[in-house]
mmCIF file of C-alpha atoms in Angstrom:
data_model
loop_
_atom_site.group_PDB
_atom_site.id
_atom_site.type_symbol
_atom_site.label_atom_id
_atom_site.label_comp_id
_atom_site.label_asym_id
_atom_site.label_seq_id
_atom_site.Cartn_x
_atom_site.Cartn_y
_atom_site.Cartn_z
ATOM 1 C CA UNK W 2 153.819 59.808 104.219
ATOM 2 C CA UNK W 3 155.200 62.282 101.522
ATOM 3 C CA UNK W 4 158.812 61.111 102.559
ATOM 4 C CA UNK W 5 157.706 57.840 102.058
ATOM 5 C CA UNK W 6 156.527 58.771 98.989
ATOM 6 C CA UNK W 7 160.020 60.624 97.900
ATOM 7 C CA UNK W 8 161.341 57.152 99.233
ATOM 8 C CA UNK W 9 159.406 55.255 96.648
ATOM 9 C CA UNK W 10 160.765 57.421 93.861
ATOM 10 C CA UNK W 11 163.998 57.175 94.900
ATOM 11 C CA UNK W 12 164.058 53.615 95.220
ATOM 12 C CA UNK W 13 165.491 52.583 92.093
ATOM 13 C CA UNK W 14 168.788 54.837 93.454
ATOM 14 C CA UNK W 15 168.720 52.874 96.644
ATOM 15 C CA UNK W 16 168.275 49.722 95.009
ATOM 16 C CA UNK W 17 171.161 49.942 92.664
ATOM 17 C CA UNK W 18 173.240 51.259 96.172
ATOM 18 C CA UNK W 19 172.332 48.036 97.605
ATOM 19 C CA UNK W 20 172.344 45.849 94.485
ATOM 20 C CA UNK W 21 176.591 47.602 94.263
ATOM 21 C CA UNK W 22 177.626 46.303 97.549
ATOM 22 C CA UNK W 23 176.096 43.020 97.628
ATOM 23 C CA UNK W 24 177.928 42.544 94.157
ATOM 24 C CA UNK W 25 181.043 43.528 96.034
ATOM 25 C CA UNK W 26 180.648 40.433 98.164
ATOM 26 C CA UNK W 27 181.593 36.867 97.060
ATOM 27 C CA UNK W 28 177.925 35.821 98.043
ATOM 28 C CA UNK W 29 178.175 32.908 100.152
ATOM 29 C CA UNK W 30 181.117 31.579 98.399
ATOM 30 C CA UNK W 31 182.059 28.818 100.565
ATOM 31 C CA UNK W 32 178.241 27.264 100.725
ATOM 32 C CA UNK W 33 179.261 23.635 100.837
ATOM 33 C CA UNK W 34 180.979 23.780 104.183
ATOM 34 C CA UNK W 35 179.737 20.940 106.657
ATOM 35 C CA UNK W 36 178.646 20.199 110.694
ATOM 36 C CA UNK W 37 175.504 19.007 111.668
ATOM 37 C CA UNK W 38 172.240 20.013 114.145
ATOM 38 C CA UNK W 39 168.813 19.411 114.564
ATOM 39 C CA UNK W 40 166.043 20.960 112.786
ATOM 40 C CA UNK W 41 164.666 24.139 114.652
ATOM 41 C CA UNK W 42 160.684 25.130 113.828
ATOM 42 C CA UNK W 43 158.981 28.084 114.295
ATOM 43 C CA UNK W 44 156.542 26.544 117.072
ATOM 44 C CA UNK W 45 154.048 29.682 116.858
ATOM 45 C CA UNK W 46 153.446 29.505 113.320
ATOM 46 C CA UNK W 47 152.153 25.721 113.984
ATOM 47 C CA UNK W 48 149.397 26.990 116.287
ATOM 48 C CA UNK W 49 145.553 26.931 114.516
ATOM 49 C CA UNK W 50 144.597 30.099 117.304
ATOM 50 C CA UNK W 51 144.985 33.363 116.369
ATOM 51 C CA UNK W 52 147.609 34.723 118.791
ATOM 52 C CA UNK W 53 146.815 38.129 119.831
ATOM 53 C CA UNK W 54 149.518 40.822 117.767
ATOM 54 C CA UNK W 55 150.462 42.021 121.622
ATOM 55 C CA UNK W 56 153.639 40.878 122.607
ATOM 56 C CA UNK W 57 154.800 41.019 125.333
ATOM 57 C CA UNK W 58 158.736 42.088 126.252
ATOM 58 C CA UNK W 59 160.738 44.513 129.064
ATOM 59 C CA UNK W 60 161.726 47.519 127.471
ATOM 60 C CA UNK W 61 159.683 50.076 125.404
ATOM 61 C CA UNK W 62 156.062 49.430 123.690
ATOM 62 C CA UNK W 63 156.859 49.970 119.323
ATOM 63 C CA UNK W 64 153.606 50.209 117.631
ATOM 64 C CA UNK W 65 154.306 49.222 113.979
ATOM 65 C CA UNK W 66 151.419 50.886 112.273
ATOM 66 C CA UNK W 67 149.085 50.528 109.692
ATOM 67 C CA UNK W 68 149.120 49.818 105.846
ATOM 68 C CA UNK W 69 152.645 49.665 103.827
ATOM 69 C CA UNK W 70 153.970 51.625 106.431
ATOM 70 C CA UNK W 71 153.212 48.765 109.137
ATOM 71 C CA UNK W 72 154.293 46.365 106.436
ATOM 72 C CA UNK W 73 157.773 48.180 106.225
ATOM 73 C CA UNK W 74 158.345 49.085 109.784
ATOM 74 C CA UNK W 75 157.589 45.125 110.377
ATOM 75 C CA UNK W 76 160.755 44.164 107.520
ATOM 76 C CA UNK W 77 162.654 46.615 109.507
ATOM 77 C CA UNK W 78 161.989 45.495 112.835
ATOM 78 C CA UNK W 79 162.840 41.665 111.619
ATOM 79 C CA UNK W 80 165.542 42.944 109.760
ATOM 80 C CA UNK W 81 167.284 44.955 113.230
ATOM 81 C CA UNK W 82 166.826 41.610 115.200
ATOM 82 C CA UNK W 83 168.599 39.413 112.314
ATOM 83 C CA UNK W 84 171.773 42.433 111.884
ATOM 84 C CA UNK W 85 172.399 42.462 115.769
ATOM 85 C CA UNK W 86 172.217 38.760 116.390
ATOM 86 C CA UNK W 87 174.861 37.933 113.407
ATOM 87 C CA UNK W 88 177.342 41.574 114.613
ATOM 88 C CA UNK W 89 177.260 39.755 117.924
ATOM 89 C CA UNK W 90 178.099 36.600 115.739
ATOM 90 C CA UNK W 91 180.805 38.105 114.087
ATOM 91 C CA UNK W 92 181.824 40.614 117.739
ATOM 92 C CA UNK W 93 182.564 37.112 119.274
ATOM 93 C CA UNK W 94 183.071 34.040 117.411
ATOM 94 C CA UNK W 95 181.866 30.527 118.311
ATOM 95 C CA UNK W 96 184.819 28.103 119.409
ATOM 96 C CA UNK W 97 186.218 26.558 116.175
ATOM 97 C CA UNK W 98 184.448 28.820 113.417
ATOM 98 C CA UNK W 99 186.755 28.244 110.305
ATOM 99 C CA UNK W 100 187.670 31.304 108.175
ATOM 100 C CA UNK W 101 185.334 29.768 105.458
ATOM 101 C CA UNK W 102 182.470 29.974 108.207
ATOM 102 C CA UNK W 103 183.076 33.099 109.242
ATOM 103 C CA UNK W 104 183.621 34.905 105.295
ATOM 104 C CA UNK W 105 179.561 33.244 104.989
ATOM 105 C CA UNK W 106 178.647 34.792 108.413
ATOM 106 C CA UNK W 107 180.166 37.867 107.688
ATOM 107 C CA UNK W 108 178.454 38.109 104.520
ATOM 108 C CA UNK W 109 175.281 37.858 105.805
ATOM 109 C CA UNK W 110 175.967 40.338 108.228
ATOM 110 C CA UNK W 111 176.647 42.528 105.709
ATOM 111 C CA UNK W 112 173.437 41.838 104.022
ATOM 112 C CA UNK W 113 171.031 41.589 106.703
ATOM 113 C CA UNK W 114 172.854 45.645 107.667
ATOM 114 C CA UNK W 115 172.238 46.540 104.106
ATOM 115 C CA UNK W 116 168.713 45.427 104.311
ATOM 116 C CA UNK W 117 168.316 47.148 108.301
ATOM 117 C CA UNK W 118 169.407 50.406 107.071
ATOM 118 C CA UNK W 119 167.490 50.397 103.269
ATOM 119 C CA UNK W 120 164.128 49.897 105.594
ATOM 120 C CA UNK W 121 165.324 52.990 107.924
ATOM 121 C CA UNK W 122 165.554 55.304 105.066
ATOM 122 C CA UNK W 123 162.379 54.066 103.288
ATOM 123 C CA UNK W 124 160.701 54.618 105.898
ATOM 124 C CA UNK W 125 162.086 58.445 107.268
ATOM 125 C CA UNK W 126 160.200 59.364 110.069
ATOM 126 C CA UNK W 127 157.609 56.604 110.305
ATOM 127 C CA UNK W 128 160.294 54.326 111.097
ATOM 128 C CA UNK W 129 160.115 52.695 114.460
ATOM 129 C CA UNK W 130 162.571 53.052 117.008
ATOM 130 C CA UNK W 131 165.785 51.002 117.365
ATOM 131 C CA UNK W 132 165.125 47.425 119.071
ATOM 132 C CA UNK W 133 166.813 46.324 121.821
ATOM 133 C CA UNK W 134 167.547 42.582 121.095
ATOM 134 C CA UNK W 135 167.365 39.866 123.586
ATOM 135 C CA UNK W 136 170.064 37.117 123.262
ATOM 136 C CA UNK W 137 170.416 35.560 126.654
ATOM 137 C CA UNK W 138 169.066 32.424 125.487
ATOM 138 C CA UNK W 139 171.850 31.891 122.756
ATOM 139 C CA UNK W 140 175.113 30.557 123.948
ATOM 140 C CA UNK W 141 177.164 32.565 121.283
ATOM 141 C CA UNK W 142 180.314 30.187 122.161
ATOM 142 C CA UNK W 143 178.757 27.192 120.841
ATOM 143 C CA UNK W 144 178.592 26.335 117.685
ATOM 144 C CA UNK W 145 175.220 24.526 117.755
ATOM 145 C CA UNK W 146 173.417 27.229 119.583
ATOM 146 C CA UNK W 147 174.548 29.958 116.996
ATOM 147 C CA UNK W 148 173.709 27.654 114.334
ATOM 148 C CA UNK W 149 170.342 27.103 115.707
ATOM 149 C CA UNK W 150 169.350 30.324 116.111
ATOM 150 C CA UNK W 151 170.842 31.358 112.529
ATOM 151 C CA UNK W 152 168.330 28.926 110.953
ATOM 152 C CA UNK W 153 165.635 30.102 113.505
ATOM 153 C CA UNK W 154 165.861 33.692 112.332
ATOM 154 C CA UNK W 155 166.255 32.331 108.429
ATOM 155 C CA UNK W 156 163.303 30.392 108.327
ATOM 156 C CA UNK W 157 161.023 32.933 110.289
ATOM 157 C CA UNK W 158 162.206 35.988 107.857
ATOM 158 C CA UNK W 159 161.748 34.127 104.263
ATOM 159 C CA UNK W 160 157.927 32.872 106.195
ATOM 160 C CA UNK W 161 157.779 36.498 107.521
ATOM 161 C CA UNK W 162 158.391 37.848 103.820
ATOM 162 C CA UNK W 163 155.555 35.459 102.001
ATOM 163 C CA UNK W 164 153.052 35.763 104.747
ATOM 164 C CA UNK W 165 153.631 39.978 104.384
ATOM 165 C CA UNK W 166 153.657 40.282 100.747
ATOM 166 C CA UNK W 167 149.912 39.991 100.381
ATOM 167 C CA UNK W 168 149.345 42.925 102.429
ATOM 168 C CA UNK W 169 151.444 44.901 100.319
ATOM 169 C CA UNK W 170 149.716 47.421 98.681
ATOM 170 C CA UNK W 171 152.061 49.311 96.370
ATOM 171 C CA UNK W 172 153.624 47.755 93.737
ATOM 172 C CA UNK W 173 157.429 48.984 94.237
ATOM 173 C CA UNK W 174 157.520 47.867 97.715
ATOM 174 C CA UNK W 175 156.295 44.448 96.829
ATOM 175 C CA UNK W 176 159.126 44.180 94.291
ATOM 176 C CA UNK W 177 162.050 45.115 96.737
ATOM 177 C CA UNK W 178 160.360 43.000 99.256
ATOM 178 C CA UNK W 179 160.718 39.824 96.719
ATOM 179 C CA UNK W 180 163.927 40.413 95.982
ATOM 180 C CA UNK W 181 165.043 41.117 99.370
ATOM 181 C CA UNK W 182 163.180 37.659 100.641
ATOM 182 C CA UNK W 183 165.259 35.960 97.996
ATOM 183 C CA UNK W 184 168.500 36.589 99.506
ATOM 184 C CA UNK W 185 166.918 35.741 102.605
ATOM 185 C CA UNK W 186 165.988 32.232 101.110
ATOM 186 C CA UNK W 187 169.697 31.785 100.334
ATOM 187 C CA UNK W 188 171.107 32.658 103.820
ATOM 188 C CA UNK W 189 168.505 30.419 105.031
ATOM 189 C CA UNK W 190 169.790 27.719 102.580
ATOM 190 C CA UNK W 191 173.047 28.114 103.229
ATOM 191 C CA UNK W 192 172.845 28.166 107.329
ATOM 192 C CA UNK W 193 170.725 24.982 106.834
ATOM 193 C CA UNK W 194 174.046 23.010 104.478
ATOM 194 C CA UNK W 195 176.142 24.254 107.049
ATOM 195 C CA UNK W 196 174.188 22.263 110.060
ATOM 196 C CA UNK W 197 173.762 19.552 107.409
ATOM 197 C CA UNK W 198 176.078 19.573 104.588
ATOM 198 C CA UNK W 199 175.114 17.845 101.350
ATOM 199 C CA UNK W 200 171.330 16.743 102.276
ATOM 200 C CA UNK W 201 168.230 18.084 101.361
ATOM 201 C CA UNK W 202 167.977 20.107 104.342
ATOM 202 C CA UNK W 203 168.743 22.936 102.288
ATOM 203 C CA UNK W 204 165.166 23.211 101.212
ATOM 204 C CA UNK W 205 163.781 20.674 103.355
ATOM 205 C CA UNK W 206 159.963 19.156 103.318
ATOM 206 C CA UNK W 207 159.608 21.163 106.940
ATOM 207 C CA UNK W 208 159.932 24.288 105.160
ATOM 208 C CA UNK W 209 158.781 23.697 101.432
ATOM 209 C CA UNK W 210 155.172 21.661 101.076
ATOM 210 C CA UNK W 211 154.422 19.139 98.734
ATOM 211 C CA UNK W 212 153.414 21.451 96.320
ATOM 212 C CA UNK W 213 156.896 23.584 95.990
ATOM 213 C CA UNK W 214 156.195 26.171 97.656
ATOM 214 C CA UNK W 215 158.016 27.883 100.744
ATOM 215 C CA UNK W 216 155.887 28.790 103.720
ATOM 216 C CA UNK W 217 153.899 31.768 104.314
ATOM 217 C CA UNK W 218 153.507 33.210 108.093
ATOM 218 C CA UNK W 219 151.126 35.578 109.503
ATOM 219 C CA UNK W 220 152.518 38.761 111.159
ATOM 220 C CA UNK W 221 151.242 38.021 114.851
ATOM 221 C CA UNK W 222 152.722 34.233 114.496
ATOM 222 C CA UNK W 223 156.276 35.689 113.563
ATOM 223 C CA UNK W 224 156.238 38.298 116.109
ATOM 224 C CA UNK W 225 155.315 35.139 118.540
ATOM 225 C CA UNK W 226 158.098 33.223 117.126
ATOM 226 C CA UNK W 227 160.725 35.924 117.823
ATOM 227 C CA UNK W 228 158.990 37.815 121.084
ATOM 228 C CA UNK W 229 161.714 35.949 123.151
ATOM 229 C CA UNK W 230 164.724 37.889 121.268
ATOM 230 C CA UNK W 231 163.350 41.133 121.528
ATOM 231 C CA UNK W 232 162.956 43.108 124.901
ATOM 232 C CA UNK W 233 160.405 45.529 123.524
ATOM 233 C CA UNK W 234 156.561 44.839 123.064
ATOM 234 C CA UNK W 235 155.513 45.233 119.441
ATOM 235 C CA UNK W 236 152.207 45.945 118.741
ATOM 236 C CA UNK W 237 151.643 44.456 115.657
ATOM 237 C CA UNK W 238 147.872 44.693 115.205
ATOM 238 C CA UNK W 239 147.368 46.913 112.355
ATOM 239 C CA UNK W 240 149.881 45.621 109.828
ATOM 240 C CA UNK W 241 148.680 45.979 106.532
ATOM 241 C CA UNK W 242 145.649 47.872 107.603
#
């Protein structure tokens, strides 16, 4: 907890290391780029029950812990499963991605690593292990199944980031957290104009309610949402705790 601690101190040096070489990027510069899909949901964050925070998966059981830390280690472990899936974007490009298409990828690579990596030094030693992703389901030649599961992963980790925030308790980590979500909310936008260019997709009624506001998602009905991309069983029970 005391590196944790030294973590917090520190964080206005990691945040300007961060802040530097996302400023190096041209962020998204190519965000009007067109194809089209369907619109993917996250099905487990439409169920009423309370799923139980066990989930189930084929390699190791990661217990996220309890308070902040459980709050961080849960960024980070959403934050491992978004940089692997869009390395393996980038490893082996879908038939016909354009150089404009893959400078947007790339950059959100590049962020998503950036925000992998601040969470793993936040967090020293109470950080949870690596994950070991599961992407069987995504055909990584297509196009539309890439797509799909880019705006799958964007929508769950800007409702992941609302539905955490309350169970922040210290006031620096909420801060990053919001500003980290906010970049989040712009890959999401951006993945979205891609599948649909020039609607209102971008911030579409399925994610924002009638009142403005983007949706907020319990931990256990994210970790349902994404318990088919992960091999290990997270134990999620005592986040924010």
């Amino acid at each position: 907890m005391n590196r944790l601690m030294k973590s917090k101190n520190n964080s206005g040096k990691e945040e300007g290391e961060i802040t530097s070489v996302v400023n190096r990027r041209l962020f998204l510069r190519s965000a009007g780029l067109a194809t089209s899909l369907g619109t993917i949901v996250i099905a487990a964050a439409c169920n009423d029950d309370d799923p139980d925070p066990m989930i189930p998966g084929t390699g190791d059981t990661v217990d996220l812990g309890s308070g902040d830390v459980g709050v961080l280690n849960y960024a980070y472990a959403l934050e491992q499963l978004e940089a692997a899936f869009y390395t393996q974007v980038i490893a082996t490009p879908y038939s016909g991605m354009t150089d404009a298409e893959k400078t947007i990828l790339t950059d959100i690579r590049d962020h998503e690593i950036i925000h992998r990596d601040f969470f793993k030094a936040a967090l020293g030693d109470k950080a949870i292990k690596g994950l070991t992703p599961n992407f069987a389901a995504i055909d990584f030649t297509k196009r539309d199944a890439v797509l799909g599961a880019a705006k799958l992963f964007e929508d769950t980790g800007v409702a992941a980031y609302n539905g955490a925030g309350k169970l922040i308790k210290d006031d620096g980590y909420l801060v990053l957290a919001g500003k980290i979500v906010s970049v989040e909310a712009r890959h999401a936008a951006v993945i979205r104009d891609l599948i649909n260019p020039k609607s209102v997709d971008f911030a579409g009624d399925d994610i924002i309610n009638g009142d403005g506001f983007d949706k907020a998602v319990a931990p256990a009905d994210i970790l349902a949402a994404v318990k088919g991309y992960v091999k290990d069983t997270i134990t999620g029970a005592n986040v924010g705790k």
